[in-house]
PDB file of C-alpha atoms and ligand atoms in Angstrom:
ATOM      1  CA  MET A   1       0.000   0.000   0.000  1.00  0.00           C
ATOM      2  CA  SER A   2       1.293   3.441  -0.791  1.00  0.00           C
ATOM      3  CA  ALA A   3       1.992   5.997   1.893  1.00  0.00           C
ATOM      4  CA  LYS A   4      -0.734   8.128   3.407  1.00  0.00           C
ATOM      5  CA  ILE A   5      -0.822  11.663   4.724  1.00  0.00           C
ATOM      6  CA  TYR A   6      -3.051  12.385   7.727  1.00  0.00           C
ATOM      7  CA  LEU A   7      -4.230  15.886   8.587  1.00  0.00           C
ATOM      8  CA  HIS A   8      -4.821  16.788  12.215  1.00  0.00           C
ATOM      9  CA  TRP A   9      -5.447  19.522  14.644  1.00  0.00           C
ATOM     10  CA  THR A  10      -3.668  19.426  17.980  1.00  0.00           C
ATOM     11  CA  ALA A  11      -6.536  20.507  20.280  1.00  0.00           C
ATOM     12  CA  THR A  12      -4.171  23.047  21.862  1.00  0.00           C
ATOM     13  CA  HIS A  13      -3.365  26.751  21.674  1.00  0.00           C
ATOM     14  CA  TYR A  14      -1.930  28.249  18.484  1.00  0.00           C
ATOM     15  CA  ASP A  15       1.758  28.065  19.499  1.00  0.00           C
ATOM     16  CA  TRP A  16       1.949  24.442  20.605  1.00  0.00           C
ATOM     17  CA  VAL A  17       5.032  22.877  19.050  1.00  0.00           C
ATOM     18  CA  VAL A  18       6.015  19.573  20.676  1.00  0.00           C
ATOM     19  CA  ARG A  19       8.125  16.821  19.147  1.00  0.00           C
ATOM     20  CA  ASP A  20       7.295  13.131  18.681  1.00  0.00           C
ATOM     21  CA  HIS A  21       3.579  13.569  17.944  1.00  0.00           C
ATOM     22  CA  TYR A  22       3.453  14.727  14.318  1.00  0.00           C
ATOM     23  CA  HIS A  23       6.028  15.102  11.552  1.00  0.00           C
ATOM     24  CA  THR A  24       5.096  18.740  11.092  1.00  0.00           C
ATOM     25  CA  ILE A  25       3.132  21.260  13.126  1.00  0.00           C
ATOM     26  CA  VAL A  26       1.749  24.484  11.617  1.00  0.00           C
ATOM     27  CA  THR A  27       1.313  27.237  14.195  1.00  0.00           C
ATOM     28  CA  GLY A  28      -1.565  29.718  14.142  1.00  0.00           C
ATOM     29  CA  ASN A  29       0.544  32.285  12.284  1.00  0.00           C
ATOM     30  CA  GLY A  30       0.986  29.847   9.385  1.00  0.00           C
ATOM     31  CA  ARG A  31       4.618  28.985  10.103  1.00  0.00           C
ATOM     32  CA  ILE A  32       5.812  25.467   9.369  1.00  0.00           C
ATOM     33  CA  HIS A  33       7.649  23.608  12.122  1.00  0.00           C
ATOM     34  CA  ARG A  34       9.314  20.586  10.622  1.00  0.00           C
ATOM     35  CA  LEU A  35       9.994  18.158  13.451  1.00  0.00           C
ATOM     36  CA  HIS A  36      10.734  14.711  12.044  1.00  0.00           C
ATOM     37  CA  ASP A  37      12.024  13.359   8.782  1.00  0.00           C
ATOM     38  CA  TYR A  38       9.156  12.304   6.507  1.00  0.00           C
ATOM     39  CA  THR A  39      10.883   8.976   5.865  1.00  0.00           C
ATOM     40  CA  ILE A  40      10.320   7.653   9.386  1.00  0.00           C
ATOM     41  CA  ASP A  41       7.161   6.425  11.101  1.00  0.00           C
ATOM     42  CA  LEU A  42       5.960   8.078  14.297  1.00  0.00           C
ATOM     43  CA  SER A  43       3.842   5.896  16.529  1.00  0.00           C
ATOM     44  CA  GLY A  44       1.121   8.144  17.872  1.00  0.00           C
ATOM     45  CA  HIS A  45      -0.640  10.417  15.375  1.00  0.00           C
ATOM     46  CA  THR A  46      -3.390   8.269  13.828  1.00  0.00           C
ATOM     47  CA  TYR A  47      -4.587   5.151  15.660  1.00  0.00           C
ATOM     48  CA  ARG A  48      -3.552   1.916  13.895  1.00  0.00           C
ATOM     49  CA  ARG A  49      -2.541   3.889  10.822  1.00  0.00           C
ATOM     50  CA  ASN A  50       0.922   5.108  11.745  1.00  0.00           C
ATOM     51  CA  ASP A  51       2.932   2.697   9.610  1.00  0.00           C
ATOM     52  CA  ASN A  52       4.004   4.078   6.255  1.00  0.00           C
ATOM     53  CA  SER A  53       2.268   7.378   6.875  1.00  0.00           C
ATOM     54  CA  ILE A  54       2.944  10.897   8.070  1.00  0.00           C
ATOM     55  CA  GLY A  55       0.979  13.246  10.295  1.00  0.00           C
ATOM     56  CA  ILE A  56       0.741  17.002   9.729  1.00  0.00           C
ATOM     57  CA  SER A  57      -1.090  19.032  12.327  1.00  0.00           C
ATOM     58  CA  CYS A  58      -2.403  22.544  12.862  1.00  0.00           C
ATOM     59  CA  ALA A  59      -1.930  23.868  16.394  1.00  0.00           C
ATOM     60  CA  CYS A  60      -5.471  25.023  17.275  1.00  0.00           C
ATOM     61  CA  MET A  61      -8.858  23.906  18.647  1.00  0.00           C
ATOM     62  CA  GLY A  62      -7.781  23.812  22.312  1.00  0.00           C
ATOM     63  CA  GLY A  63      -9.964  24.770  25.246  1.00  0.00           C
ATOM     64  CA  GLU A  64     -13.484  24.160  26.457  1.00  0.00           C
ATOM     65  CA  ASP A  65     -15.046  25.513  23.295  1.00  0.00           C
ATOM     66  CA  PRO A  66     -12.540  24.499  20.615  1.00  0.00           C
ATOM     67  CA  TRP A  67     -14.111  26.867  18.096  1.00  0.00           C
ATOM     68  CA  ASP A  68     -12.761  29.747  20.189  1.00  0.00           C
ATOM     69  CA  LEU A  69      -9.418  28.746  18.604  1.00  0.00           C
ATOM     70  CA  PRO A  70     -10.401  27.619  15.109  1.00  0.00           C
ATOM     71  CA  PRO A  71      -7.791  26.811  12.449  1.00  0.00           C
ATOM     72  CA  THR A  72      -6.682  30.122  10.933  1.00  0.00           C
ATOM     73  CA  ASP A  73      -6.684  30.786   7.189  1.00  0.00           C
ATOM     74  CA  ALA A  74      -2.893  31.148   7.256  1.00  0.00           C
ATOM     75  CA  GLN A  75      -2.601  27.783   8.966  1.00  0.00           C
ATOM     76  CA  ILE A  76      -4.878  25.944   6.566  1.00  0.00           C
ATOM     77  CA  GLU A  77      -3.161  27.380   3.494  1.00  0.00           C
ATOM     78  CA  ALA A  78       0.314  26.622   4.884  1.00  0.00           C
ATOM     79  CA  MET A  79      -0.689  23.053   5.723  1.00  0.00           C
ATOM     80  CA  CYS A  80      -2.123  22.492   2.249  1.00  0.00           C
ATOM     81  CA  GLN A  81       1.039  23.903   0.634  1.00  0.00           C
ATOM     82  CA  GLU A  82       3.179  21.624   2.767  1.00  0.00           C
ATOM     83  CA  VAL A  83       1.112  18.582   1.787  1.00  0.00           C
ATOM     84  CA  ALA A  84       1.429  19.569  -1.882  1.00  0.00           C
ATOM     85  CA  ARG A  85       5.222  19.829  -1.492  1.00  0.00           C
ATOM     86  CA  VAL A  86       5.413  16.418   0.151  1.00  0.00           C
ATOM     87  CA  ALA A  87       3.200  14.886  -2.541  1.00  0.00           C
ATOM     88  CA  LYS A  88       5.518  16.317  -5.210  1.00  0.00           C
ATOM     89  CA  SER A  89       8.609  15.060  -3.426  1.00  0.00           C
ATOM     90  CA  TRP A  90       7.065  11.585  -3.391  1.00  0.00           C
ATOM     91  CA  ASN A  91       6.430  11.825  -7.142  1.00  0.00           C
ATOM     92  CA  TRP A  92       2.665  11.644  -6.717  1.00  0.00           C
ATOM     93  CA  THR A  93       0.387  12.670  -9.554  1.00  0.00           C
ATOM     94  CA  GLU A  94      -2.838  14.688  -9.381  1.00  0.00           C
ATOM     95  CA  LYS A  95      -4.780  11.415  -9.249  1.00  0.00           C
ATOM     96  CA  ASP A  96      -3.090  10.554  -5.955  1.00  0.00           C
ATOM     97  CA  ILE A  97      -4.709  13.514  -4.265  1.00  0.00           C
ATOM     98  CA  ASN A  98      -7.764  11.630  -3.048  1.00  0.00           C
ATOM     99  CA  VAL A  99      -9.296  10.328   0.157  1.00  0.00           C
ATOM    100  CA  LYS A 100      -7.252   7.137  -0.005  1.00  0.00           C
ATOM    101  CA  SER A 101      -3.931   8.985   0.249  1.00  0.00           C
ATOM    102  CA  ILE A 102      -4.731  12.234   2.026  1.00  0.00           C
ATOM    103  CA  MET A 103      -7.205  12.027   4.870  1.00  0.00           C
ATOM    104  CA  THR A 104      -8.303  14.184   7.731  1.00  0.00           C
ATOM    105  CA  HIS A 105      -8.228  12.461  11.105  1.00  0.00           C
ATOM    106  CA  ALA A 106     -12.026  12.633  11.045  1.00  0.00           C
ATOM    107  CA  GLU A 107     -12.029  10.589   7.820  1.00  0.00           C
ATOM    108  CA  ALA A 108      -9.343   8.201   9.046  1.00  0.00           C
ATOM    109  CA  ALA A 109     -11.216   7.641  12.320  1.00  0.00           C
ATOM    110  CA  SER A 110     -14.268   6.615  10.286  1.00  0.00           C
ATOM    111  CA  ASN A 111     -12.229   4.507   7.834  1.00  0.00           C
ATOM    112  CA  ARG A 112     -13.564   6.630   4.950  1.00  0.00           C
ATOM    113  CA  ASP A 113     -10.902   5.188   2.650  1.00  0.00           C
ATOM    114  CA  GLY A 114     -12.599   1.795   2.910  1.00  0.00           C
ATOM    115  CA  TRP A 115      -9.671   0.341   4.823  1.00  0.00           C
ATOM    116  CA  ILE A 116     -11.293  -0.993   7.981  1.00  0.00           C
ATOM    117  CA  VAL A 117      -8.468  -1.162  10.495  1.00  0.00           C
ATOM    118  CA  HIS A 118     -10.340  -0.165  13.651  1.00  0.00           C
ATOM    119  CA  GLU A 119     -13.787   0.595  15.003  1.00  0.00           C
ATOM    120  CA  ASN A 120     -15.401   3.812  13.849  1.00  0.00           C
ATOM    121  CA  TYR A 121     -14.282   6.452  16.334  1.00  0.00           C
ATOM    122  CA  GLY A 122     -14.980   9.302  13.953  1.00  0.00           C
ATOM    123  CA  PRO A 123     -17.848  11.824  13.732  1.00  0.00           C
ATOM    124  CA  LEU A 124     -21.322  10.838  14.967  1.00  0.00           C
ATOM    125  CA  MET A 125     -22.816  11.744  11.584  1.00  0.00           C
ATOM    126  CA  TRP A 126     -20.633   9.033  10.032  1.00  0.00           C
ATOM    127  CA  GLY A 127     -21.776   6.470  12.579  1.00  0.00           C
ATOM    128  CA  GLY A 128     -18.764   6.897  14.839  1.00  0.00           C
ATOM    129  CA  THR A 129     -18.287   7.464  18.532  1.00  0.00           C
ATOM    130  CA  GLY A 130     -17.397  11.108  17.967  1.00  0.00           C
ATOM    131  CA  GLU A 131     -13.974  10.847  19.592  1.00  0.00           C
ATOM    132  CA  ARG A 132     -12.078  12.359  16.659  1.00  0.00           C
ATOM    133  CA  TRP A 133     -13.448  14.829  14.110  1.00  0.00           C
ATOM    134  CA  ASP A 134     -10.344  16.774  12.959  1.00  0.00           C
ATOM    135  CA  PHE A 135     -11.324  18.961   9.984  1.00  0.00           C
ATOM    136  CA  LEU A 136     -14.832  17.542   9.623  1.00  0.00           C
ATOM    137  CA  GLN A 137     -15.547  21.263   9.499  1.00  0.00           C
ATOM    138  CA  LEU A 138     -13.086  24.082   8.930  1.00  0.00           C
ATOM    139  CA  SER A 139     -15.100  26.651  10.873  1.00  0.00           C
ATOM    140  CA  ARG A 140     -17.829  26.793  13.506  1.00  0.00           C
ATOM    141  CA  ARG A 141     -21.053  25.460  12.003  1.00  0.00           C
ATOM    142  CA  GLY A 142     -19.228  25.153   8.676  1.00  0.00           C
ATOM    143  CA  ALA A 143     -20.018  22.559   6.010  1.00  0.00           C
ATOM    144  CA  THR A 144     -19.072  18.985   6.964  1.00  0.00           C
ATOM    145  CA  ASN A 145     -16.903  18.363   3.903  1.00  0.00           C
ATOM    146  CA  GLY A 146     -13.662  19.712   5.378  1.00  0.00           C
ATOM    147  CA  GLY A 147     -11.560  16.914   3.891  1.00  0.00           C
ATOM    148  CA  ASP A 148     -12.828  17.615   0.366  1.00  0.00           C
ATOM    149  CA  VAL A 149     -12.155  21.330   0.735  1.00  0.00           C
ATOM    150  CA  LEU A 150      -8.609  20.656   1.963  1.00  0.00           C
ATOM    151  CA  ARG A 151      -7.875  18.239  -0.884  1.00  0.00           C
ATOM    152  CA  GLU A 152      -9.141  20.821  -3.392  1.00  0.00           C
ATOM    153  CA  LYS A 153      -6.740  23.359  -1.933  1.00  0.00           C
ATOM    154  CA  ILE A 154      -3.890  20.834  -1.930  1.00  0.00           C
ATOM    155  CA  LEU A 155      -4.580  20.000  -5.573  1.00  0.00           C
ATOM    156  CA  LYS A 156      -4.523  23.699  -6.450  1.00  0.00           C
ATOM    157  CA  TYR A 157      -1.116  24.094  -4.810  1.00  0.00           C
ATOM    158  CA  PHE A 158       0.073  20.847  -6.364  1.00  0.00           C
ATOM    159  CA  GLN A 159      -0.771  22.239  -9.799  1.00  0.00           C
ATOM    160  CA  GLY A 160       1.260  25.333  -8.969  1.00  0.00           C
ATOM    161  CA  ALA A 161      -1.625  27.768  -8.845  1.00  0.00           C
ATOM    162  CA  SER A 162      -0.007  29.979  -6.220  1.00  0.00           C
ATOM    163  CA  PRO A 163       2.645  32.406  -7.394  1.00  0.00           C
ATOM    164  CA  ALA A 164       6.194  31.341  -6.538  1.00  0.00           C
ATOM    165  CA  PRO A 165       7.646  33.430  -3.707  1.00  0.00           C
ATOM    166  CA  LYS A 166      10.344  35.919  -4.642  1.00  0.00           C
ATOM    167  CA  PRO A 167      13.693  34.297  -3.860  1.00  0.00           C
ATOM    168  CA  LEU A 168      15.709  35.753  -1.016  1.00  0.00           C
ATOM    169  CA  LYS A 169      18.388  38.076  -2.399  1.00  0.00           C
ATOM    170  CA  PHE A 170      22.069  37.589  -1.729  1.00  0.00           C
ATOM    171  CA  VAL A 171      24.116  40.759  -1.724  1.00  0.00           C
ATOM    172  CA  SER A 172      27.752  39.808  -1.152  1.00  0.00           C
ATOM    173  CA  ASP A 173      30.275  37.079  -0.365  1.00  0.00           C
ATOM    174  CA  GLN A 174      32.801  37.171   2.447  1.00  0.00           C
ATOM    175  CA  THR A 175      35.430  34.949   3.949  1.00  0.00           C
ATOM    176  CA  ILE A 176      35.168  34.324   7.663  1.00  0.00           C
ATOM    177  CA  GLU A 177      37.089  32.127  10.068  1.00  0.00           C
ATOM    178  CA  ALA A 178      35.476  28.897  11.252  1.00  0.00           C
ATOM    179  CA  ASN A 179      37.294  26.453  13.499  1.00  0.00           C
ATOM    180  CA  GLY A 180      40.538  28.200  12.556  1.00  0.00           C
ATOM    181  CA  LYS A 181      40.020  27.805   8.804  1.00  0.00           C
ATOM    182  CA  PRO A 182      38.636  30.106   6.097  1.00  0.00           C
ATOM    183  CA  LEU A 183      34.992  29.714   5.139  1.00  0.00           C
ATOM    184  CA  THR A 184      33.166  31.498   2.331  1.00  0.00           C
ATOM    185  CA  VAL A 185      29.787  32.869   3.363  1.00  0.00           C
ATOM    186  CA  SER A 186      27.082  34.658   1.389  1.00  0.00           C
ATOM    187  CA  ILE A 187      25.214  37.527   3.029  1.00  0.00           C
ATOM    188  CA  ASP A 188      21.514  37.836   2.299  1.00  0.00           C
ATOM    189  CA  GLU A 189      19.435  41.020   2.057  1.00  0.00           C
ATOM    190  CA  ASN A 190      18.605  40.777   5.781  1.00  0.00           C
ATOM    191  CA  GLY A 191      22.252  40.537   6.801  1.00  0.00           C
ATOM    192  CA  SER A 192      22.252  36.802   7.588  1.00  0.00           C
ATOM    193  CA  SER A 193      25.263  34.735   6.562  1.00  0.00           C
ATOM    194  CA  TRP A 194      24.821  31.453   4.720  1.00  0.00           C
ATOM    195  CA  ALA A 195      27.429  28.798   3.948  1.00  0.00           C
ATOM    196  CA  ARG A 196      27.545  25.448   2.244  1.00  0.00           C
ATOM    197  CA  ALA A 197      26.288  22.869   4.728  1.00  0.00           C
ATOM    198  CA  GLY A 198      28.761  20.232   3.590  1.00  0.00           C
ATOM    199  CA  GLU A 199      31.662  22.612   4.116  1.00  0.00           C
ATOM    200  CA  LEU A 200      30.519  23.529   7.626  1.00  0.00           C
ATOM    201  CA  LEU A 201      30.031  19.897   8.575  1.00  0.00           C
ATOM    202  CA  THR A 202      33.462  18.986   7.248  1.00  0.00           C
ATOM    203  CA  LEU A 203      35.124  21.878   9.092  1.00  0.00           C
ATOM    204  CA  TYR A 204      33.723  20.500  12.340  1.00  0.00           C
ATOM    205  CA  ASN A 205      34.410  16.845  11.565  1.00  0.00           C
ATOM    206  CA  LEU A 206      30.748  15.951  11.662  1.00  0.00           C
ATOM    207  CA  SER A 207      29.987  12.831   9.666  1.00  0.00           C
ATOM    208  CA  TYR A 208      27.072  13.174   7.287  1.00  0.00           C
ATOM    209  CA  PHE A 209      25.355  11.680   4.292  1.00  0.00           C
ATOM    210  CA  TRP A 210      23.792  13.791   1.512  1.00  0.00           C
ATOM    211  CA  ASP A 211      20.714  12.046   0.175  1.00  0.00           C
ATOM    212  CA  SER A 212      20.152  14.059  -2.984  1.00  0.00           C
ATOM    213  CA  SER A 213      17.006  12.211  -4.101  1.00  0.00           C
ATOM    214  CA  LYS A 214      15.238  13.302  -0.925  1.00  0.00           C
ATOM    215  CA  ARG A 215      17.165  16.569  -0.557  1.00  0.00           C
ATOM    216  CA  ARG A 216      18.279  15.836   2.975  1.00  0.00           C
ATOM    217  CA  ILE A 217      21.466  15.584   4.954  1.00  0.00           C
ATOM    218  CA  LEU A 218      21.633  12.857   7.562  1.00  0.00           C
ATOM    219  CA  ILE A 219      23.898  13.482  10.537  1.00  0.00           C
ATOM    220  CA  GLY A 220      25.462  10.527  12.294  1.00  0.00           C
ATOM    221  CA  ASN A 221      26.604  12.251  15.488  1.00  0.00           C
ATOM    222  CA  SER A 222      24.930  10.920  18.594  1.00  0.00           C
ATOM    223  CA  ASP A 223      26.095  13.877  20.710  1.00  0.00           C
ATOM    224  CA  THR A 224      23.815  16.296  18.854  1.00  0.00           C
ATOM    225  CA  ALA A 225      20.263  17.095  19.925  1.00  0.00           C
ATOM    226  CA  PRO A 226      18.047  19.506  17.997  1.00  0.00           C
ATOM    227  CA  LYS A 227      17.218  22.742  19.775  1.00  0.00           C
ATOM    228  CA  TYR A 228      13.861  23.170  18.013  1.00  0.00           C
ATOM    229  CA  LEU A 229      14.509  26.868  17.473  1.00  0.00           C
ATOM    230  CA  GLN A 230      11.439  28.897  16.550  1.00  0.00           C
ATOM    231  CA  ASP A 231      12.915  30.904  13.690  1.00  0.00           C
ATOM    232  CA  LYS A 232      13.261  28.205  11.026  1.00  0.00           C
ATOM    233  CA  VAL A 233      13.750  28.827   7.314  1.00  0.00           C
ATOM    234  CA  GLN A 234      10.277  28.883   5.720  1.00  0.00           C
ATOM    235  CA  PRO A 235       9.182  27.898   2.196  1.00  0.00           C
ATOM    236  CA  SER A 236       8.605  31.613   1.517  1.00  0.00           C
ATOM    237  CA  VAL A 237      12.408  31.934   1.204  1.00  0.00           C
ATOM    238  CA  GLY A 238      11.801  31.122  -2.463  1.00  0.00           C
ATOM    239  CA  TYR A 239      14.392  28.361  -2.972  1.00  0.00           C
ATOM    240  CA  PRO A 240      14.024  24.588  -2.949  1.00  0.00           C
ATOM    241  CA  LEU A 241      14.514  23.487   0.650  1.00  0.00           C
ATOM    242  CA  PHE A 242      16.650  20.746   2.105  1.00  0.00           C
ATOM    243  CA  GLU A 243      16.501  19.286   5.573  1.00  0.00           C
ATOM    244  CA  MET A 244      19.259  18.266   7.941  1.00  0.00           C
ATOM    245  CA  SER A 245      18.137  15.525  10.276  1.00  0.00           C
ATOM    246  CA  LEU A 246      19.633  13.163  12.810  1.00  0.00           C
ATOM    247  CA  GLN A 247      19.906   9.528  11.886  1.00  0.00           C
ATOM    248  CA  GLY A 248      18.100   7.066  14.118  1.00  0.00           C
ATOM    249  CA  GLY A 249      15.179   7.247  16.537  1.00  0.00           C
ATOM    250  CA  ASN A 250      12.453   9.597  15.405  1.00  0.00           C
ATOM    251  CA  SER A 251      14.961  11.273  13.098  1.00  0.00           C
ATOM    252  CA  PRO A 252      14.430  14.829  14.361  1.00  0.00           C
ATOM    253  CA  ILE A 253      15.017  17.721  11.985  1.00  0.00           C
ATOM    254  CA  ILE A 254      17.969  19.878  13.022  1.00  0.00           C
ATOM    255  CA  LEU A 255      17.541  22.642  10.499  1.00  0.00           C
ATOM    256  CA  THR A 256      16.102  23.533   7.140  1.00  0.00           C
ATOM    257  CA  GLY A 257      18.227  25.193   4.478  1.00  0.00           C
ATOM    258  CA  ILE A 258      18.084  26.067   0.807  1.00  0.00           C
ATOM    259  CA  VAL A 259      19.485  24.547  -2.355  1.00  0.00           C
ATOM    260  CA  ARG A 260      21.256  27.329  -4.235  1.00  0.00           C
ATOM    261  CA  ASP A 261      23.307  26.710  -7.365  1.00  0.00           C
ATOM    262  CA  GLY A 262      22.769  23.000  -6.793  1.00  0.00           C
ATOM    263  CA  ARG A 263      24.337  23.074  -3.327  1.00  0.00           C
ATOM    264  CA  ALA A 264      22.815  22.840   0.143  1.00  0.00           C
ATOM    265  CA  HIS A 265      23.290  26.076   2.076  1.00  0.00           C
ATOM    266  CA  CYS A 266      22.292  26.828   5.658  1.00  0.00           C
ATOM    267  CA  ARG A 267      22.433  29.827   7.931  1.00  0.00           C
ATOM    268  CA  VAL A 268      25.779  29.988   9.681  1.00  0.00           C
ATOM    269  CA  LEU A 269      24.523  31.143  13.084  1.00  0.00           C
ATOM    270  CA  GLU A 270      21.704  28.622  13.150  1.00  0.00           C
ATOM    271  CA  PHE A 271      24.209  25.885  12.373  1.00  0.00           C
ATOM    272  CA  ALA A 272      26.481  27.146  15.168  1.00  0.00           C
ATOM    273  CA  GLU A 273      23.645  27.254  17.661  1.00  0.00           C
ATOM    274  CA  GLU A 274      22.409  23.778  16.788  1.00  0.00           C
ATOM    275  CA  PHE A 275      25.858  22.211  17.032  1.00  0.00           C
ATOM    276  CA  GLY A 276      27.075  24.070  20.121  1.00  0.00           C
ATOM    277  CA  ILE A 277      29.700  26.139  18.299  1.00  0.00           C
ATOM    278  CA  THR A 278      30.797  29.447  19.811  1.00  0.00           C
ATOM    279  CA  ALA A 279      30.315  32.511  17.629  1.00  0.00           C
ATOM    280  CA  SER A 280      31.717  36.022  17.908  1.00  0.00           C
ATOM    281  CA  PHE A 281      30.788  39.101  15.916  1.00  0.00           C
ATOM    282  CA  ASN A 282      32.293  42.068  14.061  1.00  0.00           C
ATOM    283  CA  PRO A 283      33.681  40.324  12.196  1.00  0.00           C
ATOM    284  CA  LEU A 284      31.641  37.121  12.333  1.00  0.00           C
ATOM    285  CA  LYS A 285      33.811  34.226  13.446  1.00  0.00           C
ATOM    286  CA  LEU A 286      33.000  30.676  14.483  1.00  0.00           C
ATOM    287  CA  GLY A 287      35.085  29.078  17.180  1.00  0.00           C
ATOM    288  CA  ARG A 288      35.285  25.565  18.483  1.00  0.00           C
ATOM    289  CA  ARG A 289      32.506  23.095  19.037  1.00  0.00           C
ATOM    290  CA  LEU A 290      32.120  23.080  22.804  1.00  0.00           C
ATOM    291  CA  GLY A 291      28.580  21.773  23.147  1.00  0.00           C
ATOM    292  CA  GLY A 292      25.289  23.361  24.074  1.00  0.00           C
TER     293      GLY A 292
HETATM  294 ZN1   ZN B   1      -5.909  14.058  15.093  1.00  0.00          ZN
END
């Protein structure tokens, strides 16, 4: 059976970002928080359906009256764009965007794909116990075809209907010192320095594997733990993205970077922070790797 994508809400406040539950969480402001590599299974997002699937969740619908914190428009659009990106990266076609491959938790709970793997714990109107109803509706008293509406949006993004974001501009190149050696960095329009991820990893003797087909870098070091920083690189940066993740376990994402001129680049300070490398400024200089 081919992989499935399950769409959830967290039943929390808008800023809830916690690892090990979902592969990706979208906060109320529409920002994407990539938490785990899409190639690994997590065990707890969709009852009896976690093998060969991923869970993407909007942080919302918490509290006594969940509709006091409904999914925001920004959140729904960002989630649908993310699903479209994943579908593309898995070489899906438009035909794959259907209820058998992309399901809301409401639909999954009611086995709406015809795959009966558990009792019906979905919406009452579908004969279920009513325990899970993620995206049955997208708004208070809204129509009960939330899954269809989301798949329509996903298809639209999959077909490339939304205008491509303007790529981040790079204004100059510089050479800085990193671990006592020269490193070429590119400065973007906001003043952030970027460097080739492979070069940074090599300078710090970190073993890695570049999986070009999946645009990811796997890190072998067991002494690294992601910091889950809030300010991650977003798709709006306008370049193809790559992900750096830790090998093993739930394969947490360390950072997201961009592919520029065919090479993986990441932000220098984010890299330093994630890997416990000291940094000093004016001029920017990276020191030794001393730990977090
Ligand atoms: Zn759910």
